Structure formats: structure tokens, C-alpha cells
Amino acid sequence: MSGKQTIKGLSPLKENSVSYKKQTSGDESMRGLFDLTGKVALVTGSSRGLGKSLAEGLGEAGATLILNGTNPDNLNRAVSDLRARGLAAQGILFDVTQPDQIRAALDEIRKDHDAIDILVNNAGIQIRHPAIEFPFEDWDRMIRADLSSIFYVSRLVAPGMIERRSGKIINICSLLSEVARPTVSAYTAAKGGVKLLTKSMAVEWGPCNIQCNGIGPGYFDTEMNRALIDNPEFNAWVCKRTPLGRWGEPKDLKGPVVFLASSASDYVNGHILYIDGGLLAGI
């Protein structure tokens, strides 16, 4: 078996055959670099919480938004809210853990849009158990929802990006892609996997001019973390442990996601950007 790799839609690279060519991306002013006007962004798990904020940031930068979820009421509410703010948004129901549903959803999206320019893999769940007691079915569910789903969606969106030789994929990692806490072994394993999956995608699809990066949120004030926020001891620990002395807020993710989705990050590939108030910087 040859050690050389061929990506569908991309001619094999011959050794010593690659030469530098200046890349041009249109308006190279600072405003132009961050402008997403004309881009279509699919954000999974975006009917509420951080996913909705990520989508909102992309929309405020000019992108047309495709929101995703599995609860029709939440999804319709999110679409209506973003439209009320003057953003171009539509919603599509599908389960990111089901490849057949993903394929059907992408077929529907193609009826309205020529391409998906930006993919944000945000959907995920959290289940807590001590590792010694973690039910096998919950482990499998977590890995499928928080790791396998990112591969499924990316695997089915990437061919269009490869054909156009253009695309941005942003995978939502976590502080727990780097460190661990008790009772979240499956989540930690999944998010650690997302970190290296992101790097693998960057290496394989980078030659097709697709930038694959990750965002690793620290402790954020979200519905998923409500029990932790309402726990005085844990709340105080987070504020003390985080150099900035506070929990993250959804707006703190808007700038990073726009950066990684825009031409401003055209030479950033395989990077995980941690948005954690400096928590990982200390011991």
C-alpha cells in the first residue's frame, strides 16, 4: 500500500512539487477580514445556550444562519428571536447522531443554498456519573453525541467544501479537552477526542484550503451549568480558580467564532482556542 494520500477532488501532491502562491481573499482591510456577508453558516445544537450565541455572533458579522436542534419549539423560538434582531436565519430539525438524518437535512439545505461555507459543530450533551459506576449505555450515548456526531456532520459537509476548495469548520471542544474533573469521564474522553479529531481534519483537509479549528470554552453561565452555578462552593471555586475571577458569558464566544469563521483566520489551522478566562494558564 502506498504511503501517499489522495483526497477525493484533490490531485495527489508530488514530493517537492508544491510552490508558494500568494493567497487573495478579497477585501483585506480589517473590517473586510471579519466580514461574513454572503457566507452560509450551519451551527449544530443552536436552538439555545452557547450554540445560539455562536450563531448570533456569526449572523451579526453578516452570515446567513442555519440553526439546528431536535426540539421544534426551541428551534422555532431561536429562529424567531434572531430574525427579530434583523439576522437572516432558518432552522432545520435533525439529530446529529443519525447519519441518515444528517444526509436528509443537507439535501434540504441545498434546495435553498448553494453551499455551506461555515460549519460549527456545537451539539452535545452531558451525563455525570462516577467512573466506577458509569453505565455502559450512558458512556456510549455520550461518545456518540459529543464525539462521533462531529465526525458524522463534518464527514458529510466536507465534500462540498473540498470541491470548492474553501471552507471553515469549527469544533466546540472544552476546558476538559485538556484536564479532567470527577464524574465527567465520558465527557472528558469525548472532548479530548474532539481536540485530536480537529487536528486530524486540519491535516487531511488543509490541502483543500479548509481550515479546521476548535474553541474550548471554560466554565460558562449556561443552562447546562445551572446546578454548578447555584452551588455556592463550586461557584466560588470557579471564580477563585479563574484569573479573571468570573464565569464566562455567551457573548465572550462571539469574537472567537467570528475570527475562526472569517478570512482573518485563513492561516490558522488545527488550533484549539481556549476561552477560559485564563484558567488553564495557572496551576
mmCIF file of C-alpha atoms in Angstrom:
data_model
loop_
_atom_site.group_PDB
_atom_site.id
_atom_site.type_symbol
_atom_site.label_atom_id
_atom_site.label_comp_id
_atom_site.label_asym_id
_atom_site.label_seq_id
_atom_site.Cartn_x
_atom_site.Cartn_y
_atom_site.Cartn_z
ATOM 1 C CA MET A 1 0.000 0.000 0.000
ATOM 2 C CA SER A 2 1.372 3.388 -0.975
ATOM 3 C CA GLY A 3 2.077 5.862 1.781
ATOM 4 C CA LYS A 4 0.841 8.726 -0.388
ATOM 5 C CA GLN A 5 -2.623 10.019 0.298
ATOM 6 C CA THR A 6 -5.279 11.051 -2.181
ATOM 7 C CA ILE A 7 -8.215 13.212 -1.149
ATOM 8 C CA LYS A 8 -11.248 12.949 -3.387
ATOM 9 C CA GLY A 9 -11.365 16.030 -5.563
ATOM 10 C CA LEU A 10 -7.707 16.848 -4.942
ATOM 11 C CA SER A 11 -4.825 15.634 -7.091
ATOM 12 C CA PRO A 12 -2.066 13.834 -5.171
ATOM 13 C CA LEU A 13 0.785 16.154 -4.234
ATOM 14 C CA LYS A 14 4.133 15.127 -5.648
ATOM 15 C CA GLU A 15 7.157 15.468 -3.458
ATOM 16 C CA ASN A 16 8.890 18.810 -3.917
ATOM 17 C CA SER A 17 6.148 19.934 -6.308
ATOM 18 C CA VAL A 18 4.412 22.444 -4.038
ATOM 19 C CA SER A 19 5.290 26.065 -4.650
ATOM 20 C CA TYR A 20 4.127 29.149 -2.802
ATOM 21 C CA LYS A 21 1.396 31.232 -4.373
ATOM 22 C CA LYS A 22 0.054 34.372 -2.741
ATOM 23 C CA GLN A 23 -3.466 33.847 -1.428
ATOM 24 C CA THR A 24 -6.016 36.582 -2.016
ATOM 25 C CA SER A 25 -9.254 36.858 -0.081
ATOM 26 C CA GLY A 26 -10.958 39.969 -1.419
ATOM 27 C CA ASP A 27 -11.196 42.932 0.944
ATOM 28 C CA GLU A 28 -8.081 42.746 3.122
ATOM 29 C CA SER A 29 -8.996 45.732 5.283
ATOM 30 C CA MET A 30 -9.560 44.928 8.956
ATOM 31 C CA ARG A 31 -13.308 45.279 8.532
ATOM 32 C CA GLY A 32 -13.255 43.140 5.412
ATOM 33 C CA LEU A 33 -11.261 40.352 7.044
ATOM 34 C CA PHE A 34 -14.007 39.769 9.618
ATOM 35 C CA ASP A 35 -16.965 40.311 7.278
ATOM 36 C CA LEU A 36 -19.097 37.197 6.738
ATOM 37 C CA THR A 37 -21.570 38.749 4.326
ATOM 38 C CA GLY A 38 -22.627 36.185 1.727
ATOM 39 C CA LYS A 39 -21.461 33.210 3.796
ATOM 40 C CA VAL A 40 -23.800 30.427 4.918
ATOM 41 C CA ALA A 41 -23.189 29.016 8.400
ATOM 42 C CA LEU A 42 -24.621 25.784 9.813
ATOM 43 C CA VAL A 43 -24.441 25.695 13.612
ATOM 44 C CA THR A 44 -25.490 22.432 15.237
ATOM 45 C CA GLY A 45 -27.174 22.466 18.624
ATOM 46 C CA SER A 46 -28.018 26.148 18.224
ATOM 47 C CA SER A 47 -31.598 26.391 19.461
ATOM 48 C CA ARG A 48 -30.430 27.695 22.843
ATOM 49 C CA GLY A 49 -27.405 28.274 25.077
ATOM 50 C CA LEU A 50 -23.909 28.707 23.720
ATOM 51 C CA GLY A 51 -24.903 27.392 20.299
ATOM 52 C CA LYS A 52 -27.432 30.153 19.857
ATOM 53 C CA SER A 53 -24.860 32.754 20.926
ATOM 54 C CA LEU A 54 -22.318 31.351 18.473
ATOM 55 C CA ALA A 55 -24.887 31.604 15.695
ATOM 56 C CA GLU A 56 -25.847 35.107 16.752
ATOM 57 C CA GLY A 57 -22.235 36.258 16.535
ATOM 58 C CA LEU A 58 -21.867 34.839 13.032
ATOM 59 C CA GLY A 59 -25.135 36.464 11.980
ATOM 60 C CA GLU A 60 -24.080 39.835 13.362
ATOM 61 C CA ALA A 61 -20.952 39.539 11.194
ATOM 62 C CA GLY A 62 -23.159 39.080 8.122
ATOM 63 C CA ALA A 63 -23.571 35.317 7.752
ATOM 64 C CA THR A 64 -26.830 33.644 6.787
ATOM 65 C CA LEU A 65 -27.643 31.241 9.611
ATOM 66 C CA ILE A 66 -28.938 27.685 9.584
ATOM 67 C CA LEU A 67 -29.863 26.723 13.130
ATOM 68 C CA ASN A 68 -30.233 23.113 14.220
ATOM 69 C CA GLY A 69 -31.852 21.240 17.060
ATOM 70 C CA THR A 70 -34.183 18.368 17.846
ATOM 71 C CA ASN A 71 -36.862 20.281 19.762
ATOM 72 C CA PRO A 72 -39.134 22.131 17.299
ATOM 73 C CA ASP A 73 -40.410 24.641 19.854
ATOM 74 C CA ASN A 74 -36.922 25.660 20.965
ATOM 75 C CA LEU A 75 -35.707 25.830 17.372
ATOM 76 C CA ASN A 76 -38.619 27.947 16.153
ATOM 77 C CA ARG A 77 -38.188 30.264 19.130
ATOM 78 C CA ALA A 78 -34.484 30.729 18.392
ATOM 79 C CA VAL A 79 -35.093 31.420 14.697
ATOM 80 C CA SER A 80 -37.810 33.956 15.517
ATOM 81 C CA ASP A 81 -35.582 35.665 18.081
ATOM 82 C CA LEU A 82 -32.660 36.047 15.672
ATOM 83 C CA ARG A 83 -34.912 37.222 12.861
ATOM 84 C CA ALA A 84 -36.389 39.834 15.204
ATOM 85 C CA ARG A 85 -32.845 41.152 15.608
ATOM 86 C CA GLY A 86 -32.544 41.567 11.858
ATOM 87 C CA LEU A 87 -30.469 38.448 11.204
ATOM 88 C CA ALA A 88 -31.041 36.042 8.311
ATOM 89 C CA ALA A 89 -31.883 32.720 9.960
ATOM 90 C CA GLN A 90 -33.699 29.493 9.299
ATOM 91 C CA GLY A 91 -33.967 26.263 11.261
ATOM 92 C CA ILE A 92 -33.726 22.593 10.384
ATOM 93 C CA LEU A 93 -34.536 19.663 12.651
ATOM 94 C CA PHE A 94 -32.162 16.708 12.667
ATOM 95 C CA ASP A 95 -30.320 14.506 15.138
ATOM 96 C CA VAL A 96 -26.556 14.852 14.721
ATOM 97 C CA THR A 97 -26.055 11.276 15.929
ATOM 98 C CA GLN A 98 -28.022 9.860 12.983
ATOM 99 C CA PRO A 99 -26.144 9.971 9.635
ATOM 100 C CA ASP A 100 -29.313 9.354 7.607
ATOM 101 C CA GLN A 101 -30.975 12.383 9.211
ATOM 102 C CA ILE A 102 -27.876 14.477 8.532
ATOM 103 C CA ARG A 103 -27.889 13.481 4.850
ATOM 104 C CA ALA A 104 -31.589 14.330 4.511
ATOM 105 C CA ALA A 105 -31.074 17.688 6.225
ATOM 106 C CA LEU A 106 -28.173 18.594 3.940
ATOM 107 C CA ASP A 107 -30.329 17.742 0.922
ATOM 108 C CA GLU A 108 -32.948 20.184 2.237
ATOM 109 C CA ILE A 109 -30.334 22.880 2.848
ATOM 110 C CA ARG A 110 -29.055 22.547 -0.727
ATOM 111 C CA LYS A 111 -32.514 23.460 -2.018
ATOM 112 C CA ASP A 112 -32.054 26.973 -0.607
ATOM 113 C CA HIS A 113 -28.283 27.429 -0.546
ATOM 114 C CA ASP A 114 -25.501 26.641 -2.989
ATOM 115 C CA ALA A 115 -23.040 25.801 -0.248
ATOM 116 C CA ILE A 116 -22.298 25.625 3.453
ATOM 117 C CA ASP A 117 -19.293 27.888 3.943
ATOM 118 C CA ILE A 118 -19.019 27.596 7.721
ATOM 119 C CA LEU A 119 -19.766 24.585 9.914
ATOM 120 C CA VAL A 120 -19.840 24.934 13.689
ATOM 121 C CA ASN A 121 -20.113 21.566 15.447
ATOM 122 C CA ASN A 122 -21.607 22.567 18.777
ATOM 123 C CA ALA A 123 -24.275 19.976 19.608
ATOM 124 C CA GLY A 124 -23.584 17.817 22.631
ATOM 125 C CA ILE A 125 -24.857 16.517 25.948
ATOM 126 C CA GLN A 126 -23.586 15.987 29.481
ATOM 127 C CA ILE A 127 -24.185 12.944 31.694
ATOM 128 C CA ARG A 128 -22.486 12.685 35.089
ATOM 129 C CA HIS A 129 -21.564 9.509 36.957
ATOM 130 C CA PRO A 130 -18.528 8.404 38.959
ATOM 131 C CA ALA A 131 -16.337 6.468 36.530
ATOM 132 C CA ILE A 132 -16.610 3.249 38.544
ATOM 133 C CA GLU A 133 -20.411 3.420 38.258
ATOM 134 C CA PHE A 134 -20.748 4.850 34.728
ATOM 135 C CA PRO A 135 -23.449 2.832 32.906
ATOM 136 C CA PHE A 136 -22.159 1.463 29.617
ATOM 137 C CA GLU A 137 -25.220 2.707 27.738
ATOM 138 C CA ASP A 138 -24.654 6.256 29.034
ATOM 139 C CA TRP A 139 -20.981 6.051 28.043
ATOM 140 C CA ASP A 140 -21.897 5.001 24.506
ATOM 141 C CA ARG A 141 -24.542 7.716 24.275
ATOM 142 C CA MET A 142 -22.059 10.395 25.389
ATOM 143 C CA ILE A 143 -19.341 9.346 22.937
ATOM 144 C CA ARG A 144 -21.836 9.220 20.078
ATOM 145 C CA ALA A 145 -23.370 12.604 20.916
ATOM 146 C CA ASP A 146 -20.206 14.531 21.759
ATOM 147 C CA LEU A 147 -17.559 12.955 19.514
ATOM 148 C CA SER A 148 -18.952 10.712 16.780
ATOM 149 C CA SER A 149 -21.569 13.298 15.793
ATOM 150 C CA ILE A 150 -18.842 15.811 14.962
ATOM 151 C CA PHE A 151 -17.245 13.313 12.614
ATOM 152 C CA TYR A 152 -20.607 12.414 11.061
ATOM 153 C CA VAL A 153 -21.610 16.002 10.265
ATOM 154 C CA SER A 154 -18.132 17.062 9.140
ATOM 155 C CA ARG A 155 -17.721 13.942 7.004
ATOM 156 C CA LEU A 156 -20.944 14.780 5.139
ATOM 157 C CA VAL A 157 -20.407 18.553 4.821
ATOM 158 C CA ALA A 158 -16.711 18.426 3.878
ATOM 159 C CA PRO A 159 -17.094 17.019 0.323
ATOM 160 C CA GLY A 160 -18.758 20.248 -0.814
ATOM 161 C CA MET A 161 -16.003 22.305 0.785
ATOM 162 C CA ILE A 162 -13.349 20.104 -0.826
ATOM 163 C CA GLU A 163 -14.972 20.547 -4.232
ATOM 164 C CA ARG A 164 -14.993 24.345 -3.832
ATOM 165 C CA ARG A 165 -11.584 24.348 -2.119
ATOM 166 C CA SER A 166 -12.959 26.614 0.569
ATOM 167 C CA GLY A 167 -14.485 26.134 3.995
ATOM 168 C CA LYS A 168 -14.289 26.729 7.727
ATOM 169 C CA ILE A 169 -15.021 24.013 10.285
ATOM 170 C CA ILE A 170 -15.127 24.963 13.957
ATOM 171 C CA ASN A 171 -15.481 22.205 16.530
ATOM 172 C CA ILE A 172 -16.559 23.081 20.047
ATOM 173 C CA CYS A 173 -14.105 21.444 22.406
ATOM 174 C CA SER A 174 -13.886 22.178 26.132
ATOM 175 C CA LEU A 175 -11.632 23.026 29.005
ATOM 176 C CA LEU A 176 -11.962 19.280 29.608
ATOM 177 C CA SER A 177 -10.212 18.593 26.322
ATOM 178 C CA GLU A 178 -7.073 19.286 28.391
ATOM 179 C CA VAL A 179 -7.855 18.499 32.034
ATOM 180 C CA ALA A 180 -10.275 16.339 33.993
ATOM 181 C CA ARG A 181 -12.819 16.606 36.803
ATOM 182 C CA PRO A 182 -14.625 13.875 38.753
ATOM 183 C CA THR A 183 -17.896 12.391 37.423
ATOM 184 C CA VAL A 184 -17.401 13.509 33.798
ATOM 185 C CA SER A 185 -15.134 10.783 32.423
ATOM 186 C CA ALA A 186 -17.188 10.218 29.260
ATOM 187 C CA TYR A 187 -17.450 13.943 28.525
ATOM 188 C CA THR A 188 -13.709 14.355 29.094
ATOM 189 C CA ALA A 189 -12.903 11.418 26.824
ATOM 190 C CA ALA A 190 -15.211 12.756 24.119
ATOM 191 C CA LYS A 191 -13.887 16.311 24.260
ATOM 192 C CA GLY A 192 -10.302 15.081 24.286
ATOM 193 C CA GLY A 193 -11.193 13.147 21.160
ATOM 194 C CA VAL A 194 -12.719 16.235 19.560
ATOM 195 C CA LYS A 195 -9.438 18.085 20.078
ATOM 196 C CA LEU A 196 -7.423 15.496 18.164
ATOM 197 C CA LEU A 197 -10.163 14.920 15.592
ATOM 198 C CA THR A 198 -9.941 18.650 14.858
ATOM 199 C CA LYS A 199 -6.202 18.369 14.290
ATOM 200 C CA SER A 200 -6.666 15.296 12.095
ATOM 201 C CA MET A 201 -9.242 17.103 9.976
ATOM 202 C CA ALA A 202 -6.898 20.091 9.696
ATOM 203 C CA VAL A 203 -4.093 17.878 8.402
ATOM 204 C CA GLU A 204 -6.261 15.959 5.912
ATOM 205 C CA TRP A 205 -8.384 18.809 4.590
ATOM 206 C CA GLY A 206 -5.936 21.686 4.870
ATOM 207 C CA PRO A 207 -4.551 20.937 1.369
ATOM 208 C CA CYS A 208 -8.065 21.678 0.085
ATOM 209 C CA ASN A 209 -7.978 25.148 1.688
ATOM 210 C CA ILE A 210 -10.303 24.143 4.522
ATOM 211 C CA GLN A 211 -9.387 25.496 7.938
ATOM 212 C CA CYS A 212 -10.423 23.232 10.835
ATOM 213 C CA ASN A 213 -10.088 24.682 14.319
ATOM 214 C CA GLY A 214 -11.647 24.346 17.739
ATOM 215 C CA ILE A 215 -12.975 26.549 20.508
ATOM 216 C CA GLY A 216 -12.563 25.316 24.077
ATOM 217 C CA PRO A 217 -14.917 27.120 26.461
ATOM 218 C CA GLY A 218 -14.113 27.167 30.154
ATOM 219 C CA TYR A 219 -16.857 27.492 32.755
ATOM 220 C CA PHE A 220 -19.751 29.406 31.216
ATOM 221 C CA ASP A 221 -23.011 30.684 32.653
ATOM 222 C CA THR A 222 -25.389 28.416 30.738
ATOM 223 C CA GLU A 223 -28.475 26.355 31.395
ATOM 224 C CA MET A 224 -26.357 23.180 31.288
ATOM 225 C CA ASN A 225 -24.214 24.542 34.137
ATOM 226 C CA ARG A 226 -27.080 25.937 36.221
ATOM 227 C CA ALA A 227 -26.659 23.383 39.024
ATOM 228 C CA LEU A 228 -22.945 24.222 39.258
ATOM 229 C CA ILE A 229 -23.588 27.959 39.285
ATOM 230 C CA ASP A 230 -26.190 27.553 42.022
ATOM 231 C CA ASN A 231 -23.724 25.562 44.144
ATOM 232 C CA PRO A 232 -22.053 28.249 46.325
ATOM 233 C CA GLU A 233 -18.926 26.179 46.956
ATOM 234 C CA PHE A 234 -18.341 25.297 43.306
ATOM 235 C CA ASN A 235 -19.227 28.806 42.129
ATOM 236 C CA ALA A 236 -16.649 30.263 44.498
ATOM 237 C CA TRP A 237 -14.059 27.706 43.345
ATOM 238 C CA VAL A 238 -14.537 28.687 39.688
ATOM 239 C CA CYS A 239 -14.220 32.395 40.433
ATOM 240 C CA LYS A 240 -11.113 31.829 42.561
ATOM 241 C CA ARG A 241 -9.514 29.397 40.104
ATOM 242 C CA THR A 242 -10.121 31.627 37.058
ATOM 243 C CA PRO A 243 -7.660 34.554 36.861
ATOM 244 C CA LEU A 244 -10.378 36.851 35.505
ATOM 245 C CA GLY A 245 -12.474 35.980 38.544
ATOM 246 C CA ARG A 246 -15.773 35.202 36.840
ATOM 247 C CA TRP A 247 -17.752 32.730 34.764
ATOM 248 C CA GLY A 248 -17.772 33.143 31.009
ATOM 249 C CA GLU A 249 -20.784 34.735 29.382
ATOM 250 C CA PRO A 250 -22.215 33.689 25.995
ATOM 251 C CA LYS A 251 -21.080 36.973 24.420
ATOM 252 C CA ASP A 252 -17.477 36.030 25.200
ATOM 253 C CA LEU A 253 -17.636 33.447 22.396
ATOM 254 C CA LYS A 254 -18.857 35.757 19.632
ATOM 255 C CA GLY A 255 -15.487 37.289 18.785
ATOM 256 C CA PRO A 256 -13.597 33.974 18.724
ATOM 257 C CA VAL A 257 -16.123 32.204 16.497
ATOM 258 C CA VAL A 258 -16.247 35.110 14.039
ATOM 259 C CA PHE A 259 -12.442 35.145 13.917
ATOM 260 C CA LEU A 260 -12.234 31.427 13.136
ATOM 261 C CA ALA A 261 -15.072 31.635 10.594
ATOM 262 C CA SER A 262 -13.651 34.610 8.710
ATOM 263 C CA SER A 263 -10.758 35.415 6.390
ATOM 264 C CA ALA A 264 -8.934 36.800 9.426
ATOM 265 C CA SER A 265 -8.013 33.192 10.303
ATOM 266 C CA ASP A 266 -7.097 31.924 6.836
ATOM 267 C CA TYR A 267 -3.645 30.836 8.070
ATOM 268 C CA VAL A 268 -4.917 29.338 11.326
ATOM 269 C CA ASN A 269 -5.444 25.579 11.064
ATOM 270 C CA GLY A 270 -5.545 22.791 13.645
ATOM 271 C CA HIS A 271 -5.624 25.229 16.567
ATOM 272 C CA ILE A 272 -7.763 24.995 19.716
ATOM 273 C CA LEU A 273 -8.609 28.453 21.077
ATOM 274 C CA TYR A 274 -9.419 28.233 24.775
ATOM 275 C CA ILE A 275 -11.869 30.813 26.082
ATOM 276 C CA ASP A 276 -11.485 30.162 29.792
ATOM 277 C CA GLY A 277 -10.569 33.427 31.497
ATOM 278 C CA GLY A 278 -7.021 32.127 31.918
ATOM 279 C CA LEU A 279 -7.936 29.039 33.938
ATOM 280 C CA LEU A 280 -5.602 26.724 32.028
ATOM 281 C CA ALA A 281 -2.720 29.195 32.326
ATOM 282 C CA GLY A 282 -2.163 28.543 36.031
ATOM 283 C CA ILE A 283 -1.889 25.650 38.454
#
